[in-house]
């Protein structure tokens, strides 16, 4: 779940020739075919390895991709065909190539941006490794009314590579169903699922079934943390060391902001500007927020209700000219790639300057 602006707008052409995928000599990798039941969150590991989350299969797939560098225009604008439903985008930090995970014709696929074209990545013969998550919910629809749904679809909500681990947020079985998984990379085992708990200020209570929708790795006082966004919209920090080892009970994160109710975070990145670090958080109902990280190291968090759609904690500003953003990733130190889905308009991928 994880990143800038390019020249004249043009429709995306799907090339007939699928992009090449290259072999890699890493433990646990082998040549073969990848069949995605679904294509969800994306992240990159070292050596041009793309990590794909497949929520339907509750599986992580690592795929070696092209190592050739590209120069992405600063004014790119591509229209995504209507039959492609994008789940996530990620920029390869080593090459600058933009990748998309998507559903097309009911099948999970990976695409890459080649200039002004969208190219499907061939997955029939690739160097790949897989890891299946522990305690994934059963793949079936449950519940009634507004709560009716398939919890398996939330087995992987976001992921990132951090310090030789792949960190995954999502839903597991059991009463405390929100969790953070840590899987050693290269994949040698299924990893650890650590239940988490948050104080949800808009609801005025502690919750252990609120799944992190998006997160970013973030260093606080020299210690790696996760900053995670939840529906309705708490921003919570977790020390990485606390959520990557087994504990007897759910680990309670520190809620550093309440960013407004009736809202769902869609994607988040961290970047630096003028010597300060910011979060950019795309939302379903409250636009794109530029969130300050000043004083985020404080130990005390929100523990009192924030009612009526109010906000508290970390300060932010709304980026008013970024309308309908559903996905984003950092392209370089000055630019980001965004995907917009404005009402009544086509889905567009473009590069923009970081605000």
Tab-separated table of C-alpha atoms in Angstrom:
chain	number	residue	atom	x	y	z
A	1	UNK	CA	0.000	0.000	0.000
A	2	UNK	CA	2.817	2.591	-1.038
A	3	UNK	CA	5.051	7.184	-4.314
A	4	UNK	CA	5.183	12.324	-9.081
A	5	UNK	CA	4.016	14.440	-12.604
A	6	UNK	CA	4.673	13.635	-16.523
A	7	UNK	CA	3.844	15.484	-20.405
A	8	UNK	CA	0.660	15.502	-22.543
A	9	UNK	CA	-2.285	13.336	-21.503
A	10	UNK	CA	-2.819	10.227	-23.560
A	11	UNK	CA	-4.695	6.969	-23.290
A	12	UNK	CA	-2.736	3.989	-22.064
A	13	UNK	CA	-1.978	1.459	-24.756
A	14	UNK	CA	-1.540	-2.129	-23.577
A	15	UNK	CA	1.508	-3.464	-25.389
A	16	UNK	CA	1.375	-6.869	-27.022
A	17	UNK	CA	4.823	-7.767	-25.727
A	18	UNK	CA	4.891	-8.449	-21.989
A	19	UNK	CA	7.824	-7.057	-20.036
A	20	UNK	CA	10.736	-9.333	-19.187
A	21	UNK	CA	11.361	-10.719	-15.701
A	22	UNK	CA	14.835	-11.844	-14.714
A	23	UNK	CA	16.317	-14.655	-12.653
A	24	UNK	CA	17.833	-14.123	-9.243
A	25	UNK	CA	20.006	-16.298	-7.058
A	26	UNK	CA	18.449	-15.956	-3.603
A	27	UNK	CA	17.496	-18.591	-1.038
A	28	UNK	CA	13.939	-19.787	-1.540
A	29	UNK	CA	13.652	-18.440	-5.113
A	30	UNK	CA	13.002	-20.712	-8.077
A	31	UNK	CA	11.909	-20.366	-11.681
A	32	UNK	CA	8.252	-20.993	-12.415
A	33	UNK	CA	4.803	-19.508	-12.938
A	34	UNK	CA	2.945	-17.083	-10.692
A	35	UNK	CA	-0.855	-17.330	-10.569
A	36	UNK	CA	-2.380	-14.529	-8.543
A	37	UNK	CA	-5.852	-15.075	-7.111
A	38	UNK	CA	-5.827	-11.335	-6.447
A	39	UNK	CA	-3.222	-8.586	-6.828
A	40	UNK	CA	-3.136	-6.279	-3.821
A	41	UNK	CA	-0.517	-4.146	-2.025
A	42	UNK	CA	2.963	-3.745	-3.533
A	43	UNK	CA	6.424	-2.981	-2.126
A	44	UNK	CA	10.040	-3.361	-3.214
A	45	UNK	CA	12.829	-5.377	-1.595
A	46	UNK	CA	16.508	-5.042	-2.597
A	47	UNK	CA	17.848	-6.329	-5.939
A	48	UNK	CA	14.772	-5.267	-7.959
A	49	UNK	CA	12.437	-7.690	-6.202
A	50	UNK	CA	8.757	-6.735	-6.254
A	51	UNK	CA	6.698	-8.024	-3.321
A	52	UNK	CA	3.033	-8.609	-4.212
A	53	UNK	CA	0.338	-9.209	-1.622
A	54	UNK	CA	-2.364	-11.666	-2.726
A	55	UNK	CA	-5.177	-11.259	-0.156
A	56	UNK	CA	-7.400	-13.992	-1.617
A	57	UNK	CA	-4.589	-16.508	-1.237
A	58	UNK	CA	-3.276	-14.863	1.987
A	59	UNK	CA	0.132	-15.114	0.312
A	60	UNK	CA	3.164	-12.923	-0.376
A	61	UNK	CA	4.880	-13.355	-3.736
A	62	UNK	CA	8.391	-12.022	-4.403
A	63	UNK	CA	9.186	-11.536	-8.108
A	64	UNK	CA	12.501	-10.493	-9.682
A	65	UNK	CA	11.849	-7.682	-12.192
A	66	UNK	CA	13.799	-5.742	-14.812
A	67	UNK	CA	16.912	-3.900	-13.584
A	68	UNK	CA	17.100	-1.347	-16.423
A	69	UNK	CA	16.779	2.250	-15.258
A	70	UNK	CA	14.311	4.697	-16.822
A	71	UNK	CA	13.758	8.474	-16.780
A	72	UNK	CA	10.094	9.169	-16.089
A	73	UNK	CA	8.880	12.517	-17.512
A	74	UNK	CA	7.882	15.176	-14.993
A	75	UNK	CA	4.530	15.719	-16.764
A	76	UNK	CA	3.331	12.171	-17.409
A	77	UNK	CA	-0.410	11.628	-17.704
A	78	UNK	CA	-1.864	8.241	-18.679
A	79	UNK	CA	-5.492	7.205	-18.780
A	80	UNK	CA	-6.065	3.727	-17.319
A	81	UNK	CA	-8.489	1.574	-19.370
A	82	UNK	CA	-11.878	1.025	-17.751
A	83	UNK	CA	-11.409	-2.757	-17.561
A	84	UNK	CA	-8.339	-2.392	-15.296
A	85	UNK	CA	-9.132	-1.855	-11.594
A	86	UNK	CA	-5.937	-0.699	-9.904
A	87	UNK	CA	-5.255	-1.930	-6.367
A	88	UNK	CA	-1.855	-0.336	-5.733
A	89	UNK	CA	1.175	1.287	-7.327
A	90	UNK	CA	4.859	1.161	-6.395
A	91	UNK	CA	7.975	2.780	-7.856
A	92	UNK	CA	11.140	0.668	-8.028
A	93	UNK	CA	13.624	2.857	-6.089
A	94	UNK	CA	16.565	1.356	-7.993
A	95	UNK	CA	15.251	1.909	-11.536
A	96	UNK	CA	12.414	4.449	-11.346
A	97	UNK	CA	9.988	2.074	-13.092
A	98	UNK	CA	6.334	2.392	-11.991
A	99	UNK	CA	4.423	-0.849	-11.320
A	100	UNK	CA	0.704	-1.396	-10.781
A	101	UNK	CA	-1.227	-4.281	-9.241
A	102	UNK	CA	-4.697	-4.636	-10.682
A	103	UNK	CA	-7.649	-6.808	-11.547
A	104	UNK	CA	-8.531	-7.328	-15.206
A	105	UNK	CA	-11.185	-9.757	-16.313
A	106	UNK	CA	-11.432	-11.101	-12.768
A	107	UNK	CA	-7.726	-12.016	-12.700
A	108	UNK	CA	-4.926	-10.506	-10.626
A	109	UNK	CA	-2.227	-8.914	-12.812
A	110	UNK	CA	0.891	-6.769	-12.597
A	111	UNK	CA	1.558	-3.921	-15.046
A	112	UNK	CA	4.494	-1.564	-15.558
A	113	UNK	CA	4.558	1.899	-17.092
A	114	UNK	CA	6.726	1.984	-20.232
A	115	UNK	CA	6.871	5.598	-21.403
A	116	UNK	CA	3.313	6.333	-22.503
A	117	UNK	CA	2.213	2.695	-22.417
A	118	UNK	CA	1.013	0.231	-19.801
A	119	UNK	CA	2.682	-3.170	-20.215
A	120	UNK	CA	1.521	-6.406	-18.552
A	121	UNK	CA	4.337	-8.195	-16.706
A	122	UNK	CA	4.654	-11.783	-17.913
A	123	UNK	CA	4.321	-14.151	-14.953
A	124	UNK	CA	4.524	-17.510	-16.744
A	125	UNK	CA	8.269	-18.026	-16.162
A	126	UNK	CA	9.771	-15.897	-13.416
A	127	UNK	CA	12.173	-16.175	-10.520
A	128	UNK	CA	9.882	-16.093	-7.517
A	129	UNK	CA	9.406	-17.033	-3.890
A	130	UNK	CA	6.238	-17.230	-1.803
A	131	UNK	CA	5.185	-17.117	1.846
A	132	UNK	CA	1.715	-17.959	3.137
A	133	UNK	CA	0.489	-15.962	6.124
A	134	UNK	CA	-0.562	-17.711	9.318
A	135	UNK	CA	-4.087	-17.548	10.758
A	136	UNK	CA	-5.749	-16.020	7.683
A	137	UNK	CA	-9.557	-15.755	7.857
A	138	UNK	CA	-11.601	-18.316	5.967
A	139	UNK	CA	-12.494	-17.271	2.418
A	140	UNK	CA	-16.253	-16.849	2.803
A	141	UNK	CA	-18.859	-14.120	3.238
A	142	UNK	CA	-20.055	-13.638	6.817
A	143	UNK	CA	-22.106	-11.143	8.822
A	144	UNK	CA	-25.329	-9.251	8.253
A	145	UNK	CA	-26.295	-5.891	6.805
A	146	UNK	CA	-23.527	-3.283	6.743
A	147	UNK	CA	-21.162	-5.738	8.424
A	148	UNK	CA	-21.596	-8.376	5.742
A	149	UNK	CA	-18.357	-9.142	3.912
A	150	UNK	CA	-15.498	-11.543	3.310
A	151	UNK	CA	-12.750	-11.090	5.938
A	152	UNK	CA	-10.253	-12.924	3.683
A	153	UNK	CA	-10.236	-9.812	1.466
A	154	UNK	CA	-8.572	-8.022	4.410
A	155	UNK	CA	-5.916	-10.657	5.094
A	156	UNK	CA	-3.391	-8.250	3.505
A	157	UNK	CA	-4.177	-4.530	3.626
A	158	UNK	CA	-0.651	-3.111	3.218
A	159	UNK	CA	2.965	-4.253	3.234
A	160	UNK	CA	6.543	-2.960	3.275
A	161	UNK	CA	10.104	-4.291	3.276
A	162	UNK	CA	11.944	-3.250	6.465
A	163	UNK	CA	15.322	-4.514	7.711
A	164	UNK	CA	15.266	-7.983	6.073
A	165	UNK	CA	11.597	-8.481	6.909
A	166	UNK	CA	8.363	-8.047	5.034
A	167	UNK	CA	5.871	-6.330	7.343
A	168	UNK	CA	2.177	-6.915	6.586
A	169	UNK	CA	-0.982	-5.485	8.117
A	170	UNK	CA	-4.317	-7.263	7.894
A	171	UNK	CA	-6.976	-9.376	9.535
A	172	UNK	CA	-6.473	-12.780	11.166
A	173	UNK	CA	-8.713	-15.308	12.878
A	174	UNK	CA	-9.584	-14.983	16.553
A	175	UNK	CA	-11.280	-12.371	18.704
A	176	UNK	CA	-8.409	-9.854	18.418
A	177	UNK	CA	-8.479	-9.979	14.637
A	178	UNK	CA	-6.282	-6.972	13.713
A	179	UNK	CA	-2.629	-7.939	13.348
A	180	UNK	CA	0.833	-7.118	12.064
A	181	UNK	CA	2.750	-9.954	10.388
A	182	UNK	CA	6.536	-10.083	10.126
A	183	UNK	CA	8.031	-12.522	7.611
A	184	UNK	CA	11.797	-12.999	7.301
A	185	UNK	CA	13.119	-12.191	3.817
A	186	UNK	CA	14.088	-14.044	1.658
A	187	UNK	CA	11.070	-16.144	2.565
A	188	UNK	CA	12.021	-19.166	4.627
A	189	UNK	CA	8.957	-19.497	6.866
A	190	UNK	CA	5.427	-18.168	7.344
A	191	UNK	CA	6.445	-15.624	9.991
A	192	UNK	CA	4.811	-14.187	13.118
A	193	UNK	CA	1.348	-12.594	13.448
A	194	UNK	CA	1.168	-10.090	16.310
A	195	UNK	CA	-2.310	-8.836	17.374
A	196	UNK	CA	-2.590	-5.070	17.844
A	197	UNK	CA	-4.908	-2.690	19.675
A	198	UNK	CA	-5.537	1.040	19.273
A	199	UNK	CA	-7.420	3.840	20.986
A	200	UNK	CA	-10.000	4.994	18.421
A	201	UNK	CA	-10.714	8.600	19.413
A	202	UNK	CA	-13.666	9.076	17.024
A	203	UNK	CA	-15.331	6.036	18.653
A	204	UNK	CA	-14.107	6.846	22.170
A	205	UNK	CA	-12.862	3.328	22.924
A	206	UNK	CA	-10.010	0.824	22.623
A	207	UNK	CA	-10.334	-1.638	19.711
A	208	UNK	CA	-8.504	-4.842	18.803
A	209	UNK	CA	-10.458	-5.510	15.594
A	210	UNK	CA	-9.554	-2.279	13.736
A	211	UNK	CA	-7.302	-3.256	10.826
A	212	UNK	CA	-4.555	-0.886	9.688
A	213	UNK	CA	-5.468	0.166	6.140
A	214	UNK	CA	-2.144	1.786	5.250
A	215	UNK	CA	1.214	2.245	6.946
A	216	UNK	CA	4.753	3.527	6.391
A	217	UNK	CA	8.024	2.612	8.114
A	218	UNK	CA	9.289	5.639	10.083
A	219	UNK	CA	12.288	6.124	12.390
A	220	UNK	CA	11.614	7.860	15.716
A	221	UNK	CA	14.562	8.625	18.023
A	222	UNK	CA	16.665	6.101	16.109
A	223	UNK	CA	14.123	3.291	16.537
A	224	UNK	CA	12.155	1.857	13.575
A	225	UNK	CA	8.385	2.358	13.892
A	226	UNK	CA	5.278	1.845	11.830
A	227	UNK	CA	2.902	4.790	11.343
A	228	UNK	CA	-0.479	3.292	10.473
A	229	UNK	CA	-3.770	4.787	9.313
A	230	UNK	CA	-7.101	3.235	10.294
A	231	UNK	CA	-10.666	3.742	9.112
A	232	UNK	CA	-12.352	6.812	10.620
A	233	UNK	CA	-9.271	8.032	10.901
A	234	UNK	CA	-6.756	7.399	13.724
A	235	UNK	CA	-3.027	7.665	12.996
A	236	UNK	CA	-1.145	5.285	15.301
A	237	UNK	CA	2.544	4.554	15.896
A	238	UNK	CA	3.982	1.130	16.779
A	239	UNK	CA	7.640	0.329	17.596
A	240	UNK	CA	8.722	-2.268	15.051
A	241	UNK	CA	10.422	-4.298	17.771
A	242	UNK	CA	7.114	-4.648	19.641
A	243	UNK	CA	5.078	-5.974	16.723
A	244	UNK	CA	7.589	-8.397	15.224
A	245	UNK	CA	7.881	-10.829	18.106
A	246	UNK	CA	5.283	-12.994	19.882
A	247	UNK	CA	3.465	-11.385	22.814
A	248	UNK	CA	0.916	-12.773	25.247
A	249	UNK	CA	-1.684	-10.130	24.387
A	250	UNK	CA	-2.392	-7.515	21.732
A	251	UNK	CA	0.169	-4.705	21.605
A	252	UNK	CA	-1.426	-1.285	22.152
A	253	UNK	CA	-0.119	1.397	19.786
A	254	UNK	CA	0.047	5.118	20.540
A	255	UNK	CA	-2.616	7.174	18.757
A	256	UNK	CA	-0.838	10.353	17.622
A	257	UNK	CA	-3.717	11.885	15.622
A	258	UNK	CA	-7.434	11.702	14.923
A	259	UNK	CA	-7.981	12.974	11.369
A	260	UNK	CA	-11.779	12.853	11.135
A	261	UNK	CA	-14.580	10.288	11.031
A	262	UNK	CA	-16.538	8.806	8.096
A	263	UNK	CA	-13.317	8.425	6.165
A	264	UNK	CA	-11.001	5.649	5.008
A	265	UNK	CA	-7.257	6.076	4.392
A	266	UNK	CA	-6.260	4.833	0.928
A	267	UNK	CA	-2.492	5.254	0.649
A	268	UNK	CA	0.380	6.948	2.463
A	269	UNK	CA	3.989	7.960	1.839
A	270	UNK	CA	6.677	9.742	3.837
A	271	UNK	CA	8.973	12.382	2.321
A	272	UNK	CA	11.284	15.239	3.274
A	273	UNK	CA	10.986	18.901	2.297
A	274	UNK	CA	12.939	21.908	3.585
A	275	UNK	CA	14.600	19.702	6.186
A	276	UNK	CA	11.324	18.412	7.646
A	277	UNK	CA	9.536	15.080	7.235
A	278	UNK	CA	5.884	14.837	6.270
A	279	UNK	CA	3.297	12.174	5.608
A	280	UNK	CA	1.049	12.396	2.559
A	281	UNK	CA	-2.189	10.556	3.283
A	282	UNK	CA	-4.819	9.979	0.564
A	283	UNK	CA	-8.351	9.475	1.890
A	284	UNK	CA	-11.762	8.396	0.640
A	285	UNK	CA	-13.621	11.477	1.908
A	286	UNK	CA	-11.140	14.044	3.239
A	287	UNK	CA	-8.729	14.595	0.355
A	288	UNK	CA	-4.947	14.334	0.539
A	289	UNK	CA	-3.479	15.435	3.872
A	290	UNK	CA	0.066	16.721	4.351
A	291	UNK	CA	0.662	15.643	7.943
A	292	UNK	CA	3.415	17.144	10.084
A	293	UNK	CA	5.641	14.713	12.017
A	294	UNK	CA	6.822	17.347	14.500
A	295	UNK	CA	6.719	16.118	18.107
A	296	UNK	CA	5.646	12.660	16.943
A	297	UNK	CA	8.216	11.168	19.327
A	298	UNK	CA	6.135	12.172	22.373
A	299	UNK	CA	5.166	9.241	24.580
A	300	UNK	CA	1.620	10.340	25.397
A	301	UNK	CA	-1.115	9.746	22.832
A	302	UNK	CA	-4.816	10.463	22.462
A	303	UNK	CA	-6.885	8.759	25.165
A	304	UNK	CA	-10.024	10.927	25.193
A	305	UNK	CA	-12.905	10.928	22.678
A	306	UNK	CA	-12.858	13.303	19.691
A	307	UNK	CA	-16.495	13.681	18.679
A	308	UNK	CA	-18.454	15.211	15.798
A	309	UNK	CA	-15.877	14.610	13.089
A	310	UNK	CA	-13.284	16.671	14.949
A	311	UNK	CA	-9.510	16.326	14.665
A	312	UNK	CA	-6.690	16.228	17.221
A	313	UNK	CA	-2.980	15.442	17.502
A	314	UNK	CA	-0.613	15.874	14.558
A	315	UNK	CA	-1.240	19.012	12.509
A	316	UNK	CA	-2.008	18.770	8.792
A	317	UNK	CA	-3.059	20.748	5.738
A	318	UNK	CA	-5.237	19.523	2.882
A	319	UNK	CA	-3.679	19.622	-0.612
A	320	UNK	CA	-6.639	21.274	-2.319
A	321	UNK	CA	-5.503	20.797	-5.940
A	322	UNK	CA	-5.007	17.038	-5.565
A	323	UNK	CA	-8.539	15.843	-6.256
A	324	UNK	CA	-9.694	12.207	-6.267
A	325	UNK	CA	-6.302	10.679	-5.390
A	326	UNK	CA	-6.624	6.967	-4.580
A	327	UNK	CA	-2.985	5.798	-4.836
A	328	UNK	CA	0.405	7.467	-4.591
A	329	UNK	CA	4.105	6.734	-4.294
A	330	UNK	CA	7.292	8.736	-4.184
A	331	UNK	CA	9.079	8.903	-7.561
A	332	UNK	CA	12.135	10.858	-6.384
A	333	UNK	CA	13.025	13.595	-3.898
A	334	UNK	CA	10.889	16.173	-5.729
A	335	UNK	CA	8.065	14.229	-7.387
A	336	UNK	CA	5.337	11.683	-6.714
A	337	UNK	CA	3.208	9.395	-8.865
A	338	UNK	CA	-0.527	9.540	-8.192
A	339	UNK	CA	-3.633	7.805	-9.508
A	340	UNK	CA	-6.857	9.806	-9.536
A	341	UNK	CA	-10.462	8.621	-9.812
A	342	UNK	CA	-12.539	11.788	-9.883
A	343	UNK	CA	-16.302	11.245	-10.115
A	344	UNK	CA	-17.444	10.932	-13.734
A	345	UNK	CA	-13.834	11.035	-14.990
A	346	UNK	CA	-11.477	8.296	-16.234
A	347	UNK	CA	-8.818	6.843	-13.971
A	348	UNK	CA	-5.549	8.705	-14.593
A	349	UNK	CA	-1.947	8.052	-13.587
A	350	UNK	CA	0.277	11.139	-13.523
A	351	UNK	CA	3.350	12.653	-11.959
A	352	UNK	CA	3.165	15.731	-9.733
A	353	UNK	CA	5.544	17.836	-7.635
A	354	UNK	CA	5.659	16.952	-3.951
A	355	UNK	CA	3.812	19.685	-2.026
